[in-house]
Amino acid sequence: MKKIVMFLMAIAMIGIISCNNTSKQNESMDKNSAEKETVVPKKDKKTIVCRVLVKEGQEIAFIDVAQKLVDATRQEAGNISYNLYQSPFDPQSFIFYEEYKDDDAFNFHANSEHFKAFAAAIPDMLAADLNIEQF
């Protein structure tokens, strides 16, 4: 009887070890497959955050020029949202938060006449380069 119990325990241990190795092999295969396959997420939407720092005394002039851009951009077919925010802690600090349905809509915006007019109007107002992040 003692030999049978020992034999069954040995079989159980072999089964446990085998299951663990199979699990590790599957994890390894999954990692290797993931490394080999480059998954590119579908980019249905493009989000832009543009940080702007204007010179002291240029806040009102900047808002006037930026508001024209905001109003025109919101009329673009591919625009989802386009907002300008001024920091309540630093009145010279602004952000544009922009959402477009896709890259084509963003490219349309970047090449629009109202964007070009805005870009031409602001250089003397800026205290620093624009900080533009794309998501």
PDB file of C-alpha atoms in Angstrom, residues 3-133:
ATOM      1  CA  LYS A   3       4.381   1.786  -2.551  1.00  0.00           C
ATOM      2  CA  ILE A   4       1.101   2.616  -4.300  1.00  0.00           C
ATOM      3  CA  VAL A   5       0.750   5.893  -2.374  1.00  0.00           C
ATOM      4  CA  MET A   6       4.335   6.815  -3.208  1.00  0.00           C
ATOM      5  CA  PHE A   7       3.718   5.916  -6.862  1.00  0.00           C
ATOM      6  CA  LEU A   8       0.533   8.056  -7.002  1.00  0.00           C
ATOM      7  CA  MET A   9       2.352  10.972  -5.359  1.00  0.00           C
ATOM      8  CA  ALA A  10       5.132  10.699  -7.924  1.00  0.00           C
ATOM      9  CA  ILE A  11       2.603  10.735 -10.772  1.00  0.00           C
ATOM     10  CA  ALA A  12       0.873  13.759  -9.218  1.00  0.00           C
ATOM     11  CA  MET A  13       4.190  15.595  -8.910  1.00  0.00           C
ATOM     12  CA  ILE A  14       5.043  14.830 -12.523  1.00  0.00           C
ATOM     13  CA  GLY A  15       1.615  16.138 -13.557  1.00  0.00           C
ATOM     14  CA  ILE A  16       2.096  19.365 -11.573  1.00  0.00           C
ATOM     15  CA  ILE A  17       5.574  19.928 -12.982  1.00  0.00           C
ATOM     16  CA  SER A  18       4.310  19.186 -16.490  1.00  0.00           C
ATOM     17  CA  CYS A  19       1.428  21.660 -16.120  1.00  0.00           C
ATOM     18  CA  ASN A  20       3.760  24.364 -14.819  1.00  0.00           C
ATOM     19  CA  ASN A  21       6.184  23.862 -17.691  1.00  0.00           C
ATOM     20  CA  THR A  22       3.358  23.917 -20.230  1.00  0.00           C
ATOM     21  CA  SER A  23       2.056  27.129 -18.701  1.00  0.00           C
ATOM     22  CA  LYS A  24       5.521  28.703 -18.854  1.00  0.00           C
ATOM     23  CA  GLN A  25       5.944  27.554 -22.447  1.00  0.00           C
ATOM     24  CA  ASN A  26       2.593  29.089 -23.358  1.00  0.00           C
ATOM     25  CA  GLU A  27       3.574  32.360 -21.659  1.00  0.00           C
ATOM     26  CA  SER A  28       6.870  32.318 -23.520  1.00  0.00           C
ATOM     27  CA  MET A  29       5.120  31.616 -26.825  1.00  0.00           C
ATOM     28  CA  ASP A  30       2.643  34.445 -26.119  1.00  0.00           C
ATOM     29  CA  LYS A  31       5.509  36.864 -25.404  1.00  0.00           C
ATOM     30  CA  ASN A  32       7.379  35.785 -28.527  1.00  0.00           C
ATOM     31  CA  SER A  33       4.229  36.128 -30.627  1.00  0.00           C
ATOM     32  CA  ALA A  34       3.561  39.562 -29.183  1.00  0.00           C
ATOM     33  CA  GLU A  35       7.136  40.626 -29.904  1.00  0.00           C
ATOM     34  CA  LYS A  36       6.931  39.394 -33.493  1.00  0.00           C
ATOM     35  CA  GLU A  37       3.530  40.932 -34.191  1.00  0.00           C
ATOM     36  CA  THR A  38       3.555  44.683 -34.216  1.00  0.00           C
ATOM     37  CA  VAL A  39       0.100  45.822 -33.304  1.00  0.00           C
ATOM     38  CA  VAL A  40      -0.647  49.299 -34.524  1.00  0.00           C
ATOM     39  CA  PRO A  41      -3.722  50.698 -32.837  1.00  0.00           C
ATOM     40  CA  LYS A  42      -6.282  52.091 -35.182  1.00  0.00           C
ATOM     41  CA  LYS A  43      -6.189  55.863 -34.963  1.00  0.00           C
ATOM     42  CA  ASP A  44      -9.732  57.000 -35.458  1.00  0.00           C
ATOM     43  CA  LYS A  45      -9.233  60.153 -33.431  1.00  0.00           C
ATOM     44  CA  LYS A  46      -6.382  62.635 -33.150  1.00  0.00           C
ATOM     45  CA  THR A  47      -5.972  64.742 -30.019  1.00  0.00           C
ATOM     46  CA  ILE A  48      -3.665  67.736 -29.725  1.00  0.00           C
ATOM     47  CA  VAL A  49      -2.642  69.645 -26.624  1.00  0.00           C
ATOM     48  CA  CYS A  50      -0.828  72.863 -27.453  1.00  0.00           C
ATOM     49  CA  ARG A  51       0.669  74.851 -24.573  1.00  0.00           C
ATOM     50  CA  VAL A  52       1.229  78.554 -25.165  1.00  0.00           C
ATOM     51  CA  LEU A  53       3.066  81.076 -23.027  1.00  0.00           C
ATOM     52  CA  VAL A  54       2.512  84.682 -24.061  1.00  0.00           C
ATOM     53  CA  LYS A  55       4.428  87.783 -23.069  1.00  0.00           C
ATOM     54  CA  GLU A  56       3.108  89.841 -20.192  1.00  0.00           C
ATOM     55  CA  GLY A  57       0.561  92.321 -21.492  1.00  0.00           C
ATOM     56  CA  GLN A  58      -0.222  90.229 -24.602  1.00  0.00           C
ATOM     57  CA  GLU A  59      -2.981  88.126 -23.045  1.00  0.00           C
ATOM     58  CA  ILE A  60      -5.949  90.092 -24.455  1.00  0.00           C
ATOM     59  CA  ALA A  61      -4.414  90.408 -27.933  1.00  0.00           C
ATOM     60  CA  PHE A  62      -3.680  86.676 -27.944  1.00  0.00           C
ATOM     61  CA  ILE A  63      -7.221  85.799 -26.874  1.00  0.00           C
ATOM     62  CA  ASP A  64      -8.652  88.000 -29.644  1.00  0.00           C
ATOM     63  CA  VAL A  65      -6.576  86.280 -32.334  1.00  0.00           C
ATOM     64  CA  ALA A  66      -7.072  82.819 -30.841  1.00  0.00           C
ATOM     65  CA  GLN A  67     -10.851  83.226 -30.603  1.00  0.00           C
ATOM     66  CA  LYS A  68     -11.036  83.723 -34.382  1.00  0.00           C
ATOM     67  CA  LEU A  69      -9.103  80.471 -34.803  1.00  0.00           C
ATOM     68  CA  VAL A  70     -11.344  78.642 -32.336  1.00  0.00           C
ATOM     69  CA  ASP A  71     -14.544  79.819 -34.037  1.00  0.00           C
ATOM     70  CA  ALA A  72     -13.347  78.899 -37.542  1.00  0.00           C
ATOM     71  CA  THR A  73     -11.883  75.548 -36.500  1.00  0.00           C
ATOM     72  CA  ARG A  74     -15.112  74.461 -34.836  1.00  0.00           C
ATOM     73  CA  GLN A  75     -16.761  74.807 -38.275  1.00  0.00           C
ATOM     74  CA  GLU A  76     -14.369  72.298 -39.912  1.00  0.00           C
ATOM     75  CA  ALA A  77     -16.070  69.041 -40.895  1.00  0.00           C
ATOM     76  CA  GLY A  78     -13.484  66.821 -39.179  1.00  0.00           C
ATOM     77  CA  ASN A  79     -13.253  68.791 -35.945  1.00  0.00           C
ATOM     78  CA  ILE A  80     -14.706  67.118 -32.862  1.00  0.00           C
ATOM     79  CA  SER A  81     -13.809  69.823 -30.347  1.00  0.00           C
ATOM     80  CA  TYR A  82     -11.523  72.831 -30.147  1.00  0.00           C
ATOM     81  CA  ASN A  83     -11.106  74.737 -26.896  1.00  0.00           C
ATOM     82  CA  LEU A  84      -8.823  77.423 -25.563  1.00  0.00           C
ATOM     83  CA  TYR A  85      -8.117  77.577 -21.828  1.00  0.00           C
ATOM     84  CA  GLN A  86      -6.295  80.247 -19.850  1.00  0.00           C
ATOM     85  CA  SER A  87      -4.640  79.238 -16.596  1.00  0.00           C
ATOM     86  CA  PRO A  88      -6.326  80.731 -13.524  1.00  0.00           C
ATOM     87  CA  PHE A  89      -2.912  80.700 -11.814  1.00  0.00           C
ATOM     88  CA  ASP A  90      -0.786  82.182 -14.594  1.00  0.00           C
ATOM     89  CA  PRO A  91      -2.737  84.463 -16.974  1.00  0.00           C
ATOM     90  CA  GLN A  92       0.057  84.262 -19.546  1.00  0.00           C
ATOM     91  CA  SER A  93      -0.326  80.481 -19.844  1.00  0.00           C
ATOM     92  CA  PHE A  94      -2.852  78.957 -22.260  1.00  0.00           C
ATOM     93  CA  ILE A  95      -3.656  75.577 -23.745  1.00  0.00           C
ATOM     94  CA  PHE A  96      -5.536  74.579 -26.844  1.00  0.00           C
ATOM     95  CA  TYR A  97      -7.243  71.206 -26.459  1.00  0.00           C
ATOM     96  CA  GLU A  98      -8.127  69.913 -29.914  1.00  0.00           C
ATOM     97  CA  GLU A  99      -9.834  66.748 -31.150  1.00  0.00           C
ATOM     98  CA  TYR A 100     -10.171  65.659 -34.759  1.00  0.00           C
ATOM     99  CA  LYS A 101     -11.900  62.630 -36.226  1.00  0.00           C
ATOM    100  CA  ASP A 102      -8.638  61.446 -37.856  1.00  0.00           C
ATOM    101  CA  ASP A 103      -5.257  62.495 -39.248  1.00  0.00           C
ATOM    102  CA  ASP A 104      -6.828  63.827 -42.444  1.00  0.00           C
ATOM    103  CA  ALA A 105      -9.051  66.181 -40.454  1.00  0.00           C
ATOM    104  CA  PHE A 106      -6.050  67.403 -38.481  1.00  0.00           C
ATOM    105  CA  ASN A 107      -4.039  67.961 -41.674  1.00  0.00           C
ATOM    106  CA  PHE A 108      -6.939  69.909 -43.159  1.00  0.00           C
ATOM    107  CA  HIS A 109      -6.917  72.151 -40.081  1.00  0.00           C
ATOM    108  CA  ALA A 110      -3.135  72.631 -40.163  1.00  0.00           C
ATOM    109  CA  ASN A 111      -3.367  73.794 -43.779  1.00  0.00           C
ATOM    110  CA  SER A 112      -6.439  76.007 -43.356  1.00  0.00           C
ATOM    111  CA  GLU A 113      -6.324  79.751 -44.017  1.00  0.00           C
ATOM    112  CA  HIS A 114      -7.523  80.563 -40.496  1.00  0.00           C
ATOM    113  CA  PHE A 115      -4.718  78.494 -38.970  1.00  0.00           C
ATOM    114  CA  LYS A 116      -2.127  80.154 -41.212  1.00  0.00           C
ATOM    115  CA  ALA A 117      -3.483  83.598 -40.254  1.00  0.00           C
ATOM    116  CA  PHE A 118      -3.246  82.697 -36.556  1.00  0.00           C
ATOM    117  CA  ALA A 119       0.311  81.389 -36.947  1.00  0.00           C
ATOM    118  CA  ALA A 120       1.335  84.604 -38.718  1.00  0.00           C
ATOM    119  CA  ALA A 121      -0.261  86.826 -36.050  1.00  0.00           C
ATOM    120  CA  ILE A 122       1.227  85.364 -32.852  1.00  0.00           C
ATOM    121  CA  PRO A 123       5.064  85.227 -33.064  1.00  0.00           C
ATOM    122  CA  ASP A 124       5.585  88.625 -31.412  1.00  0.00           C
ATOM    123  CA  MET A 125       3.132  87.681 -28.651  1.00  0.00           C
ATOM    124  CA  LEU A 126       4.943  84.520 -27.566  1.00  0.00           C
ATOM    125  CA  ALA A 127       7.242  84.334 -24.560  1.00  0.00           C
ATOM    126  CA  ALA A 128       8.325  80.779 -25.489  1.00  0.00           C
ATOM    127  CA  ASP A 129       8.014  78.259 -28.299  1.00  0.00           C
ATOM    128  CA  LEU A 130       4.721  76.412 -28.566  1.00  0.00           C
ATOM    129  CA  ASN A 131       4.698  73.035 -26.839  1.00  0.00           C
ATOM    130  CA  ILE A 132       2.597  70.706 -28.997  1.00  0.00           C
ATOM    131  CA  GLU A 133       1.725  67.157 -27.962  1.00  0.00           C
TER     132      GLU A 133
END
